Coordinates of C-alpha atoms in Angstrom, one line a residue:
M1 CA 110.1 114.9 64.1
N2 CA 106.8 114.3 65.9
W3 CA 107.1 112.5 69.2
N4 CA 104.2 110.5 70.7
W5 CA 104.8 111.4 74.3
G6 CA 101.9 109.4 75.6
A7 CA 103.4 106.2 74.1
I8 CA 106.9 107.1 75.3
N9 CA 105.5 107.7 78.8
Q10 CA 103.7 104.3 78.7
V11 CA 106.8 102.5 77.6
A12 CA 109.0 104.3 80.2
D13 CA 106.5 103.5 82.9
N14 CA 106.4 99.8 82.0
V15 CA 110.2 99.6 81.8
I16 CA 110.6 101.3 85.2
I17 CA 107.9 99.1 86.8
A18 CA 109.3 95.9 85.3
A19 CA 112.8 96.8 86.5
G20 CA 111.5 97.5 90.0
I21 CA 109.5 94.3 90.1
A22 CA 112.6 92.3 88.8
W23 CA 114.6 93.8 91.6
L24 CA 112.0 93.0 94.2
I25 CA 111.7 89.4 92.9
A26 CA 115.5 89.0 93.1
R27 CA 115.4 90.2 96.7
Q28 CA 113.0 87.3 97.5
F29 CA 115.9 84.8 97.1
I30 CA 118.3 86.4 99.6
W31 CA 118.1 86.2 103.3
R32 CA 116.4 89.3 104.8
S33 CA 115.2 90.5 108.1
G34 CA 112.0 88.9 109.4
E35 CA 110.8 91.8 111.4
L36 CA 107.1 91.1 111.6
K37 CA 106.2 94.8 111.9
R38 CA 108.0 95.7 108.7
M39 CA 106.9 92.8 106.5
L40 CA 103.6 94.2 105.4
R41 CA 104.9 97.7 104.5
M42 CA 106.1 96.9 100.9
P43 CA 103.1 94.9 99.7
V44 CA 100.7 97.5 101.1
V45 CA 102.6 100.3 99.4
V46 CA 102.6 98.4 96.1
V47 CA 98.9 97.7 96.3
A48 CA 98.1 101.3 97.1
A49 CA 100.4 102.5 94.2
G50 CA 98.7 100.1 91.8
L51 CA 95.2 101.3 92.9
A52 CA 96.2 104.9 92.6
Y53 CA 97.9 104.4 89.2
L54 CA 94.8 102.4 88.0
A55 CA 92.5 105.2 89.1
I56 CA 94.6 107.8 87.2
E57 CA 94.7 105.6 84.1
L58 CA 90.9 105.1 84.2
W59 CA 90.1 108.7 85.1
G60 CA 89.4 109.6 81.5
G61 CA 86.6 107.1 81.2
F62 CA 86.2 103.4 81.6
Q63 CA 83.4 101.1 80.6
W64 CA 83.4 97.6 82.1
V65 CA 83.3 94.8 79.5
A66 CA 82.8 91.1 80.1
G67 CA 86.5 90.4 79.3
D68 CA 87.5 92.6 82.3
W69 CA 86.4 89.7 84.6
L70 CA 89.8 88.2 83.6
V71 CA 91.4 90.9 85.7
V72 CA 89.5 89.6 88.7
A73 CA 90.5 86.0 87.9
E74 CA 94.1 87.2 87.5
L75 CA 94.1 88.8 91.0
G76 CA 92.7 85.6 92.4
L77 CA 95.4 83.4 90.7
V78 CA 98.3 85.6 91.7
A79 CA 97.0 85.6 95.3
V80 CA 97.2 81.8 95.1
T81 CA 100.7 81.8 93.8
G82 CA 101.6 84.3 96.5
T83 CA 100.1 82.0 99.1
A84 CA 102.1 79.1 97.7
M85 CA 105.3 81.3 97.8
G86 CA 104.6 82.0 101.5
H87 CA 104.4 78.3 102.1
V88 CA 107.8 77.5 100.4
T89 CA 109.6 80.3 102.2
R90 CA 112.5 79.2 104.6
F91 CA 113.3 80.6 107.9
R92 CA 116.5 80.8 110.1
T93 CA 117.7 82.7 113.0
V94 CA 121.1 84.5 113.0
A95 CA 122.3 86.1 116.2
G96 CA 118.8 85.7 117.6
L97 CA 117.2 87.6 114.6
L98 CA 114.7 85.9 112.3
Q99 CA 115.5 85.9 108.6
Y100 CA 113.6 84.4 105.6
R101 CA 114.0 83.8 101.9
L102 CA 112.1 82.1 99.1
T103 CA 113.3 78.6 98.1
G104 CA 114.1 77.4 94.6
I105 CA 110.5 76.3 94.0
G106 CA 109.7 80.0 94.3
L107 CA 111.4 80.6 91.0
V108 CA 108.9 78.2 89.4
L109 CA 106.1 80.1 91.2
W110 CA 107.4 83.4 89.8
A111 CA 107.4 81.8 86.3
V112 CA 103.7 80.8 86.9
F113 CA 103.0 84.4 88.0
V114 CA 104.5 85.8 84.8
A115 CA 102.7 83.2 82.7
I116 CA 99.4 84.3 84.4
R117 CA 100.1 87.9 83.8
V118 CA 101.2 87.5 80.1
G119 CA 98.5 85.0 79.4
N120 CA 95.8 87.2 80.9
F121 CA 97.1 90.2 78.9
A122 CA 97.0 88.2 75.7
L123 CA 93.6 86.6 76.3
A124 CA 92.0 89.9 77.6
S125 CA 93.2 91.8 74.5
V126 CA 91.6 89.3 72.2
L127 CA 88.3 89.6 74.2
G128 CA 88.5 93.4 74.2
A129 CA 89.1 93.8 77.9
N130 CA 89.9 97.4 78.9
L131 CA 91.9 96.8 82.1
A132 CA 94.4 94.2 80.8
D133 CA 97.0 96.7 79.6
A134 CA 96.7 99.1 82.5
T135 CA 100.1 99.7 84.1
G136 CA 98.4 100.0 87.5
L137 CA 97.1 96.4 87.1
V138 CA 100.7 95.2 86.8
L139 CA 101.5 96.9 90.2
L140 CA 98.2 95.7 91.7
S141 CA 98.8 92.1 90.6
F142 CA 102.4 92.1 92.0
G143 CA 101.2 93.8 95.2
V144 CA 98.4 91.2 95.7
N145 CA 100.9 88.4 95.1
R146 CA 103.3 89.9 97.7
L147 CA 100.5 90.6 100.2
A148 CA 99.3 87.0 100.0
A149 CA 102.8 85.7 100.5
I150 CA 103.6 88.0 103.4
I151 CA 100.4 87.1 105.2
V152 CA 101.4 83.4 105.1
V153 CA 105.1 84.2 105.9
R154 CA 104.1 86.3 109.0
R155 CA 101.8 83.5 110.2
R156 CA 104.5 80.9 109.7
A157 CA 107.2 83.2 111.2
K158 CA 105.2 83.6 114.4
G159 CA 105.0 79.8 114.7
F160 CA 108.7 79.5 113.9
L161 CA 109.6 82.1 116.6
V162 CA 107.3 80.3 119.2
Q163 CA 108.8 77.0 118.3
G164 CA 112.3 78.4 118.6
A165 CA 111.5 79.9 122.0
A166 CA 110.2 76.6 123.3
A167 CA 113.2 74.8 122.0
S168 CA 115.6 77.2 123.8
M169 CA 113.8 76.8 127.2
P170 CA 115.3 74.3 129.7
G171 CA 113.7 71.0 129.0
G172 CA 112.5 72.1 125.5
S173 CA 113.1 70.0 122.5
R174 CA 115.6 70.8 119.8

């Protein structure tokens, strides 16, 4: 039996990454700590991993084709969906600690994210784009989405915390 280890590795990478992303998406819908210092950690790590993975995938040689502009468009669109996710995130305080989670509309936005990714992959493959099937692009796309969402969430969380502090002051509004 002759095994194609390159193909097996590609499938295994995609399955592992898809499972990891599914787990991270599911986490978006449960209340979690809103520690402002920690919020950026995961998106930055995912973007860095995507860039590193993409560099490794392209190391053997890469030639830009016109269809690869779809990748740039995809990154812009997933940044927009991430920004929207940041705006539909809810906040609460429990025992004086900020928590946040994505609302039900976020599920629709995740479906839009997946549609963008799948649609881009299909269109890019028809146009002969080289980057569309890169595993690193999946990570980069997800990381850009999360980074855009967290930037908005952090800005909104700061406002929520300031508003909460004002409301708890004597004479503040509730």
